[in-house]
Short mmCIF file of C-alpha atoms in Angstrom, two decimals:
data_model
loop_
_atom_site.label_atom_id
_atom_site.label_comp_id
_atom_site.label_asym_id
_atom_site.label_seq_id
_atom_site.Cartn_x
_atom_site.Cartn_y
_atom_site.Cartn_z
CA MET A 23 -45.21 -59.37 -33.36
CA PRO A 24 -44.15 -55.55 -33.59
CA ARG A 25 -47.62 -55.22 -35.24
CA ARG A 26 -49.35 -56.56 -32.25
CA ILE A 27 -47.39 -54.38 -29.83
CA LEU A 28 -47.99 -51.29 -31.67
CA ASP A 29 -51.80 -52.06 -31.78
CA ARG A 30 -51.85 -52.78 -28.17
CA ALA A 31 -50.00 -49.46 -27.49
CA ASN A 32 -52.62 -47.61 -29.78
CA THR A 33 -55.44 -49.32 -27.85
CA VAL A 34 -53.95 -48.16 -24.33
CA LEU A 35 -53.30 -44.60 -25.78
CA ASP A 36 -56.59 -44.19 -27.33
CA ARG A 37 -58.29 -43.56 -23.83
CA TRP A 38 -56.24 -40.22 -23.81
CA LEU A 39 -55.29 -39.61 -27.33
CA PRO A 40 -58.18 -40.69 -29.89
CA GLU A 41 -57.39 -41.11 -33.34
CA GLN A 42 -57.53 -37.89 -35.29
CA ARG A 43 -57.83 -37.55 -39.11
CA LEU A 44 -56.45 -34.65 -41.07
CA PHE A 45 -58.33 -34.13 -44.23
CA LEU A 46 -56.61 -32.62 -47.28
CA LYS A 47 -58.92 -31.35 -50.11
CA SER A 48 -57.93 -30.30 -53.50
CA GLU A 49 -59.97 -29.56 -56.55
CA ASP A 50 -60.78 -33.01 -57.75
CA ALA A 51 -60.27 -35.22 -54.71
CA THR A 52 -60.24 -35.26 -50.97
CA ARG A 53 -57.61 -37.17 -48.95
CA PHE A 54 -57.02 -37.56 -45.34
CA VAL A 55 -54.17 -38.53 -42.96
CA ARG A 56 -54.74 -40.78 -40.03
CA LEU A 57 -52.82 -39.50 -36.74
CA ARG A 58 -52.94 -42.65 -34.61
CA PRO A 59 -52.50 -42.51 -30.79
CA THR A 60 -48.73 -43.56 -30.86
CA THR A 61 -48.02 -40.99 -33.45
CA GLN A 62 -49.77 -38.31 -31.45
CA ALA A 63 -47.64 -39.37 -28.28
CA VAL A 64 -44.34 -39.42 -30.33
CA THR A 65 -45.11 -36.02 -31.45
CA LEU A 66 -45.98 -34.69 -28.13
CA PHE A 67 -43.01 -36.09 -26.54
CA ALA A 68 -40.69 -34.63 -29.11
CA ALA A 69 -42.41 -31.18 -28.63
CA GLY A 70 -42.22 -31.44 -24.93
CA MET A 71 -38.46 -32.47 -24.92
CA LEU A 72 -38.02 -29.31 -27.31
CA PHE A 73 -39.56 -27.19 -24.88
CA LEU A 74 -37.73 -28.58 -22.00
CA TRP A 75 -34.43 -28.00 -23.73
CA SER A 76 -35.28 -24.53 -24.64
CA VAL A 77 -35.97 -23.73 -20.74
CA ILE A 78 -32.86 -25.25 -19.61
CA ALA A 79 -30.96 -23.33 -22.29
CA THR A 80 -32.72 -20.07 -21.38
CA SER A 81 -32.04 -20.77 -17.58
CA LEU A 82 -28.26 -21.55 -18.15
CA LEU A 83 -27.77 -18.06 -20.21
CA PHE A 84 -29.76 -16.32 -17.61
CA ILE A 85 -27.65 -17.92 -14.73
CA ASP A 86 -24.42 -17.24 -16.59
CA GLY A 87 -25.51 -13.54 -17.08
CA ILE A 88 -26.22 -13.35 -13.31
CA SER A 89 -22.89 -14.86 -12.41
CA SER A 90 -20.87 -12.46 -14.79
CA GLY A 91 -22.81 -9.47 -13.38
CA GLY A 92 -21.91 -10.58 -9.90
CA ALA A 93 -18.17 -11.05 -10.54
CA ARG A 94 -18.12 -7.66 -12.06
CA GLU A 95 -19.84 -6.24 -9.03
CA GLN A 96 -17.46 -8.26 -6.77
CA ALA A 97 -14.33 -6.85 -8.68
CA ALA A 98 -15.61 -3.42 -8.46
CA ILE A 99 -16.37 -3.72 -4.78
CA ALA A 100 -12.83 -5.09 -4.21
CA LYS A 101 -11.31 -2.29 -6.25
CA ALA A 102 -13.10 0.11 -4.15
CA GLN A 103 -12.19 -1.32 -0.86
CA PHE A 104 -8.57 -1.44 -2.04
CA GLU A 105 -8.68 2.11 -3.10
CA THR A 106 -10.33 2.92 0.43
CA ARG A 107 -7.64 1.02 2.09
CA LEU A 108 -5.05 2.80 0.29
CA ASP A 109 -6.50 6.14 1.30
CA ILE A 110 -6.67 5.09 5.00
CA LEU A 111 -3.16 4.09 4.93
CA ALA A 112 -2.24 7.37 3.23
CA ARG A 113 -3.95 9.28 5.96
CA GLN A 114 -2.47 7.12 8.51
CA ARG A 115 1.11 7.63 6.96
CA ASP A 116 0.41 11.52 6.94
CA GLN A 117 -0.74 11.29 10.71
CA ARG A 118 2.20 9.14 11.78
CA ALA A 119 4.58 11.26 9.76
CA ALA A 120 3.20 14.47 11.72
CA GLU A 121 3.54 12.70 14.97
CA ALA A 122 7.09 11.66 14.05
CA VAL A 123 7.88 15.20 13.26
CA ALA A 124 6.29 16.35 16.44
CA ALA A 125 8.23 13.74 18.46
CA GLN A 126 11.43 14.56 16.84
CA ASN A 127 11.18 18.24 17.74
CA ARG A 128 10.08 17.16 21.42
CA PHE A 129 13.14 14.95 21.44
CA GLN A 130 15.48 17.85 20.14
CA LEU A 131 14.00 20.22 22.63
CA ALA A 132 14.72 17.66 25.46
CA LEU A 133 18.32 17.07 23.99
CA GLU A 134 18.87 20.96 24.32
CA GLN A 135 17.50 21.03 27.68
CA VAL A 136 19.74 18.10 28.88
CA SER A 137 22.81 19.97 27.13
CA GLN A 138 21.78 23.16 29.09
CA MET A 139 21.45 21.37 32.46
CA GLN A 140 24.80 19.50 31.88
CA SER A 141 26.23 22.83 31.29
CA GLN A 142 24.91 24.21 34.38
CA LEU A 143 25.97 21.04 36.32
CA LEU A 144 29.37 21.27 35.07
CA ALA A 145 29.60 25.12 35.95
CA SER A 146 28.22 24.26 39.54
CA GLU A 147 31.03 21.48 39.97
CA GLU A 148 33.54 24.09 38.84
CA ARG A 149 32.19 26.57 41.29
CA ARG A 150 32.23 24.16 44.11
CA ARG A 151 35.82 23.08 43.31
CA GLU A 152 36.81 26.75 43.44
CA LEU A 153 35.00 27.12 46.67
CA GLU A 154 36.57 24.14 48.11
CA THR A 155 40.03 25.27 47.08
CA GLY A 156 39.22 28.87 48.70
CA ILE A 157 38.11 27.13 51.88
CA ASP A 158 41.26 25.08 52.02
CA VAL A 159 43.30 28.22 51.67
CA ILE A 160 41.35 30.00 54.40
CA GLN A 161 41.59 26.98 56.79
CA ALA A 162 45.51 26.91 56.32
CA THR A 163 45.31 30.71 56.88
CA LEU A 164 43.39 30.43 59.87
CA ARG A 165 45.42 27.79 61.44
CA ARG A 166 48.70 29.68 60.86
CA THR A 167 47.22 32.85 62.31
CA MET A 168 45.89 31.01 65.47
CA ALA A 169 49.31 29.58 65.80
CA GLU A 170 50.95 32.99 65.53
CA ARG A 171 48.28 34.40 68.24
CA ASP A 172 49.38 31.48 70.53
CA GLU A 173 52.86 32.16 69.98
CA ALA A 174 52.25 36.04 70.65
CA ARG A 175 50.49 35.04 73.96
CA THR A 176 53.24 32.90 75.19
CA GLN A 177 55.72 35.53 74.48
CA LEU A 178 53.46 38.42 76.27
CA ALA A 179 53.45 36.10 79.23
CA ALA A 180 57.20 35.64 79.21
CA ALA A 181 57.81 39.31 78.89
CA LYS A 182 55.54 40.60 81.45
CA GLY A 183 58.23 41.93 83.66
CA THR A 184 60.59 43.47 80.99
CA GLY A 185 58.75 46.65 80.59
CA ALA A 186 55.53 48.69 79.65
CA GLN A 187 56.65 49.38 76.27
CA SER A 188 57.26 45.82 75.22
CA ALA A 189 53.98 44.74 76.74
CA ALA A 190 52.15 47.43 74.83
CA THR A 191 53.65 46.37 71.55
CA LEU A 192 52.81 42.73 72.17
CA SER A 193 49.16 43.67 73.16
CA ALA A 194 48.82 45.64 69.79
CA LYS A 195 49.99 42.81 68.06
CA ILE A 196 47.75 40.22 69.48
CA GLY A 197 44.76 42.75 68.93
CA ASP A 198 45.55 42.86 65.23
CA MET A 199 45.74 39.02 64.98
CA GLY A 200 42.38 38.71 66.63
CA GLY A 201 40.82 40.97 64.15
CA THR A 202 42.43 38.89 61.38
CA VAL A 203 40.95 35.65 62.77
CA ASP A 204 37.60 37.13 62.97
CA LEU A 205 37.61 38.33 59.45
CA LEU A 206 38.71 34.76 58.32
CA ALA A 207 35.99 33.14 60.24
CA SER A 208 33.34 35.30 58.69
CA ALA A 209 34.81 34.64 55.21
CA LEU A 210 34.82 30.75 56.06
CA THR A 211 31.31 30.80 57.04
CA ARG A 212 30.14 32.70 53.92
CA THR A 213 32.13 30.44 51.65
CA ALA A 214 30.72 27.34 53.32
CA SER A 215 27.09 28.68 52.71
CA GLN A 216 27.91 29.18 49.04
CA ARG A 217 29.29 25.67 48.85
CA ASP A 218 26.34 24.17 50.14
CA ARG A 219 24.14 26.25 47.85
CA ALA A 220 26.14 25.19 44.97
CA ALA A 221 25.66 21.37 45.98
CA ARG A 222 22.04 21.85 46.02
CA ASP A 223 21.92 23.47 42.51
CA ALA A 224 24.04 20.56 41.40
CA GLU A 225 21.71 17.90 42.80
CA SER A 226 18.74 19.76 41.40
CA ALA A 227 20.31 20.00 37.81
CA ARG A 228 21.34 16.09 38.15
CA GLN A 229 17.61 15.25 38.96
CA GLU A 230 16.33 17.42 35.84
CA ALA A 231 18.82 15.73 33.73
CA ASP A 232 17.57 12.27 34.67
CA GLN A 233 14.03 13.18 33.92
CA ALA A 234 15.02 14.39 30.57
CA VAL A 235 16.73 11.06 29.78
CA LEU A 236 13.35 9.27 31.02
CA GLU A 237 11.42 11.44 28.76
CA ARG A 238 13.91 10.96 25.97
CA ARG A 239 13.50 6.80 26.34
CA LEU A 240 9.64 7.21 26.50
CA ILE A 241 9.83 9.30 23.20
CA GLU A 242 12.08 6.64 21.63
CA GLU A 243 9.73 3.82 22.63
CA ARG A 244 6.73 5.83 21.05
CA ASN A 245 8.65 6.17 17.99
CA ASP A 246 9.57 2.62 17.69
CA GLU A 247 5.82 1.64 18.10
CA ILE A 248 4.79 4.06 15.42
CA PHE A 249 7.49 3.07 12.94
CA ASP A 250 6.62 -0.80 13.55
CA THR A 251 3.00 -0.02 12.74
CA LEU A 252 3.81 1.81 9.56
CA GLU A 253 6.21 -0.73 8.41
CA GLY A 254 3.90 -3.58 8.94
CA ALA A 255 0.93 -1.75 7.13
CA VAL A 256 3.11 -0.89 4.21
CA GLN A 257 4.58 -4.53 4.02
CA ILE A 258 1.01 -5.96 4.16
CA SER A 259 -0.11 -3.68 1.20
CA MET A 260 3.02 -4.45 -0.94
CA GLU A 261 2.87 -8.11 -1.01
CA PRO A 262 -0.24 -8.42 -3.05
CA LEU A 263 0.97 -6.06 -5.69
CA ASP A 264 4.37 -7.97 -5.81
CA ARG A 265 2.56 -11.26 -6.26
CA MET A 266 0.20 -9.99 -8.96
CA PHE A 267 3.18 -8.56 -11.18
CA LYS A 268 5.20 -11.77 -10.58
CA LYS A 269 2.04 -14.06 -11.48
CA ALA A 270 1.81 -11.97 -14.74
CA GLY A 271 5.28 -12.78 -15.69
CA MET A 272 6.80 -9.18 -15.05
CA ASP A 273 9.57 -8.30 -12.82
CA PRO A 274 8.50 -5.98 -10.18
CA ASP A 275 12.12 -4.48 -9.73
CA ASP A 276 12.35 -3.75 -13.38
CA ILE A 277 8.66 -2.27 -13.42
CA ILE A 278 9.59 0.01 -10.59
CA ALA A 279 12.89 1.29 -12.23
CA GLN A 280 11.18 1.98 -15.55
CA ILE A 281 8.29 3.92 -13.92
CA ARG A 282 10.85 5.89 -11.59
CA ARG A 283 13.02 6.78 -14.66
CA GLY A 284 9.66 8.10 -16.39
CA TYR A 285 8.60 9.90 -13.62
CA SER A 286 11.82 11.76 -12.17
CA GLY A 287 11.48 15.19 -13.47
CA THR A 288 12.80 18.18 -11.60
CA GLY A 289 13.13 21.75 -12.02
CA GLY A 290 12.63 25.37 -10.69
CA PRO A 291 15.09 28.26 -10.25
CA LEU A 292 18.28 27.63 -8.38
CA ILE A 293 19.24 30.30 -5.80
CA PRO A 294 23.09 30.37 -4.59
CA ALA A 295 23.28 29.33 -0.94
CA ALA A 296 26.14 29.27 1.69
CA ILE A 297 26.08 25.78 3.25
CA SER A 298 28.10 25.03 6.33
CA THR A 299 28.91 21.53 7.55
CA LYS A 300 29.16 22.55 11.07
CA GLY A 301 26.87 20.59 13.18
CA MET A 302 26.10 17.92 10.41
CA ILE A 303 25.71 14.47 11.44
CA ASP A 304 24.62 11.22 10.05
CA PRO A 305 21.15 10.36 10.33
CA ASP A 306 19.90 8.68 13.27
CA GLU A 307 18.10 5.38 13.26
CA ASP A 308 14.66 6.84 13.34
CA THR A 309 15.35 8.93 10.52
CA ALA A 310 16.53 6.11 8.55
CA ARG A 311 13.43 4.01 9.29
CA ALA A 312 11.26 7.05 8.34
CA GLU A 313 13.15 7.24 5.06
CA GLY A 314 12.70 3.54 4.55
CA ILE A 315 8.85 3.91 4.93
CA LEU A 316 8.67 6.71 2.58
CA ARG A 317 10.59 4.78 -0.07
CA ARG A 318 8.18 1.90 0.33
CA LEU A 319 5.27 4.40 0.01
CA ASP A 320 6.76 5.98 -3.07
CA GLU A 321 7.10 2.17 -4.55
CA MET A 322 3.61 1.60 -3.91
CA ASN A 323 2.64 4.77 -5.75
CA LEU A 324 4.76 3.56 -8.51
CA TYR A 325 2.89 0.27 -8.69
CA ARG A 326 -0.37 2.10 -8.78
CA ILE A 327 0.84 4.14 -11.95
CA ALA A 328 2.13 0.73 -13.45
CA ILE A 329 -1.26 -0.96 -12.89
CA ASP A 330 -2.89 1.90 -15.31
CA LYS A 331 -0.14 1.11 -17.68
CA LEU A 332 -0.39 -2.75 -17.79
CA PRO A 333 -3.67 -4.73 -19.10
CA PHE A 334 -4.98 -6.12 -15.76
CA ALA A 335 -8.57 -5.14 -16.30
CA MET A 336 -11.30 -6.94 -18.64
CA PRO A 337 -12.02 -5.25 -21.82
CA LEU A 338 -15.69 -6.00 -21.42
CA ARG A 339 -18.16 -4.78 -18.77
CA GLY A 340 -21.59 -6.47 -18.85
CA GLY A 341 -23.10 -9.70 -19.82
CA TYR A 342 -20.65 -11.77 -21.66
CA ARG A 343 -19.65 -15.53 -21.69
CA PHE A 344 -16.25 -16.95 -21.94
CA THR A 345 -16.50 -19.31 -24.94
CA SER A 346 -13.01 -20.24 -25.94
CA PRO A 347 -9.73 -20.17 -24.06
CA TYR A 348 -6.14 -19.52 -25.11
CA GLY A 349 -4.24 -22.59 -26.79
CA TYR A 350 -4.14 -24.96 -29.64
CA ARG A 351 -7.24 -26.07 -31.46
CA TRP A 352 -7.34 -27.93 -34.74
CA GLY A 353 -3.73 -27.96 -34.84
CA ARG A 354 -3.32 -24.14 -34.65
CA LEU A 355 -2.67 -21.60 -31.86
CA HIS A 356 -5.73 -19.64 -30.80
CA ALA A 357 -3.72 -16.89 -29.32
CA GLY A 358 -6.41 -15.28 -27.40
CA ILE A 359 -9.52 -15.76 -25.45
CA ASP A 360 -13.06 -15.25 -26.90
CA LEU A 361 -15.87 -13.43 -24.87
CA ALA A 362 -19.30 -13.82 -26.41
CA GLY A 363 -21.85 -11.09 -26.16
CA PRO A 364 -24.57 -8.99 -28.20
CA VAL A 365 -23.22 -6.94 -30.91
CA GLY A 366 -22.76 -3.24 -29.86
CA MET A 367 -21.17 -3.96 -26.31
CA ASP A 368 -18.62 -1.47 -25.33
CA VAL A 369 -14.98 -2.66 -25.64
CA HIS A 370 -12.82 -0.73 -22.88
CA ALA A 371 -9.06 -0.19 -23.00
CA PRO A 372 -7.63 -2.36 -19.98
CA ALA A 373 -4.75 0.09 -19.83
CA ASP A 374 -3.30 3.38 -20.99
CA GLY A 375 -1.79 3.05 -24.54
CA VAL A 376 -1.43 4.12 -28.02
CA VAL A 377 -3.43 2.78 -31.13
CA THR A 378 -0.97 1.16 -33.64
CA GLU A 379 -3.60 -0.28 -35.92
CA ALA A 380 -7.39 0.31 -36.44
CA GLY A 381 -8.90 -1.11 -39.58
CA TRP A 382 -9.57 -4.18 -41.19
CA GLU A 383 -7.31 -7.28 -41.18
CA ASN A 384 -8.20 -10.91 -42.61
CA GLY A 385 -9.26 -13.21 -40.03
CA TYR A 386 -9.62 -10.53 -37.43
CA GLY A 387 -12.18 -8.23 -39.31
CA ASN A 388 -12.33 -4.94 -37.83
CA VAL A 389 -9.44 -5.09 -35.32
CA ILE A 390 -7.71 -2.45 -33.02
CA LYS A 391 -4.17 -2.93 -31.67
CA LEU A 392 -2.84 -1.00 -28.74
CA ARG A 393 0.74 -0.66 -27.69
CA HIS A 394 1.27 -0.23 -23.84
CA GLU A 395 4.25 0.21 -21.63
CA PHE A 396 6.98 -2.43 -20.86
CA GLY A 397 6.68 -4.19 -24.25
CA VAL A 398 3.01 -5.07 -23.79
CA SER A 399 0.47 -4.94 -26.67
CA THR A 400 -3.28 -5.77 -26.77
CA VAL A 401 -5.37 -6.85 -29.80
CA TYR A 402 -9.17 -6.62 -30.12
CA GLY A 403 -10.75 -8.51 -33.10
CA HIS A 404 -14.27 -9.04 -35.00
CA LEU A 405 -15.49 -5.47 -33.96
CA SER A 406 -18.79 -4.04 -35.41
CA LYS A 407 -17.34 -0.46 -34.86
CA ILE A 408 -14.11 1.40 -34.50
CA ARG A 409 -14.20 4.35 -32.34
CA VAL A 410 -10.52 5.30 -32.20
CA LYS A 411 -7.82 5.96 -34.88
CA ARG A 412 -4.11 5.26 -35.47
CA GLY A 413 -1.70 7.07 -33.34
CA GLN A 414 -4.34 7.95 -30.87
CA LYS A 415 -3.61 7.91 -27.02
CA VAL A 416 -6.10 6.10 -24.92
CA SER A 417 -6.55 5.81 -21.14
CA ARG A 418 -7.48 2.93 -19.07
CA GLY A 419 -11.33 2.39 -19.03
CA GLU A 420 -11.78 4.40 -22.28
CA VAL A 421 -14.28 2.83 -24.86
CA ILE A 422 -12.33 2.03 -28.04
CA GLY A 423 -14.92 0.12 -30.00
CA ASP A 424 -17.91 -2.19 -30.23
CA THR A 425 -18.21 -5.98 -30.26
CA GLY A 426 -19.33 -7.54 -33.42
CA ASN A 427 -19.20 -10.50 -35.83
CA THR A 428 -16.83 -9.32 -38.57
CA GLY A 429 -13.93 -11.42 -40.00
CA ARG A 430 -13.68 -15.26 -39.46
CA SER A 431 -16.45 -15.72 -36.85
CA THR A 432 -19.18 -17.96 -35.84
CA GLY A 433 -21.17 -15.25 -33.82
CA PRO A 434 -21.03 -11.95 -32.15
CA HIS A 435 -17.93 -11.83 -29.69
CA LEU A 436 -14.56 -10.37 -28.86
CA HIS A 437 -11.23 -11.94 -29.56
CA TYR A 438 -8.86 -10.60 -26.97
CA GLU A 439 -5.23 -11.06 -27.17
CA ILE A 440 -2.16 -10.00 -25.03
CA ARG A 441 1.46 -9.86 -26.33
CA VAL A 442 4.59 -9.40 -24.52
CA GLY A 443 7.73 -8.54 -26.44
CA GLY A 444 5.70 -9.48 -29.59
CA ALA A 445 4.92 -12.98 -28.43
CA PRO A 446 1.34 -14.01 -27.43
CA VAL A 447 0.51 -15.05 -23.91
CA ASN A 448 -2.58 -16.27 -22.16
CA PRO A 449 -4.79 -13.17 -21.23
CA MET A 450 -6.18 -14.88 -18.22
CA THR A 451 -2.53 -14.86 -16.73
CA PHE A 452 -2.94 -11.07 -16.36
CA ILE A 453 -6.76 -11.38 -15.34
CA LYS A 454 -6.22 -13.81 -12.68
CA ALA A 455 -3.13 -12.10 -11.34
CA ALA A 456 -5.19 -8.96 -10.68
CA GLN A 457 -8.02 -10.96 -8.74
CA ASP A 458 -5.79 -10.87 -5.64
CA VAL A 459 -5.81 -7.26 -5.60
CA PHE A 460 -9.00 -5.83 -7.28
#
């Protein structure tokens, strides 16, 4: 039965694949091999499948290379956008700070004008009270004088028949009283005019004080708007940085404290100065808010310093494949990740550090170990070339070696480890944490 099926298949395929004979000639004999249609079909099918597998494998490698390049380009674009955003925020911060200083100066000037106007108002009120007191005294004197004049006239009328000498004396007395009354009336008129003028000056000073208070309130509202904008911008910029360090398992407060201790130098000659406490007052609310914004911006700058000191970047730049993750395999811990690529790819330091080892180590082959800040270290294994030496300081992005196939390795790749406090951690924890920022 199988023989019949095979013959029928040969008969059907003979139309497209006729039987072929392969002759093998030697010195004493000639032999041939018959290639039946089914044999030719199986051979062609196997060759086609091999060709199809090669095309698919090549396409996958090509697509993976393109996607890796696209991810790097996106990371570079995101990093450039972040740096541009920080520069814009820095310029806005400087502009807002200048506006705040100018507003503070205008506010101080307005306060001085209000103080001067209040002093003028108090002086006008004092002058008005003095004038009112003088008017009361003059009015009392005038009433008393008029009463004496009326009394003198009465006495004059009663004494008309007593003699010419008495009449002359009374007439002289009445004339003196009339002159005094005229003098008092003139003084009263002049005093009333001064009082009215002082009242007008006081009203003008009161209006100017009200205008200064209004301008002060507008300045305060503008300051509040500026501070709200700055505080919101700083908060939005700080949140991704906080999340990045927390996702990497690092305490942001501890990182900031250590960076601040390392960047706290001061100096310069000191000149004796006499300091007076007169006029010193506690800072107002605007000053406190401005100082808070400056503190947050200082923390942002400390974060940027810390980013250069921690391995948030990838050690390879170019076409590579992620071939093995962090974790256990075959019952043992694979303490890093494997990034496959051709021999000779540049290996970059992902953060500032110091070379602690640079040489051959069993299993790792040519290996480089870097010590970073905050108890973090990195390992780079299976290198084909080492470009640094022990004790050398390296900067973020500096080339330290080339990928290779040394040590216990099945092909050219980079074995990359991150250790915190000497214990290995998953490098993807740091790499993925930075994806939210860069």
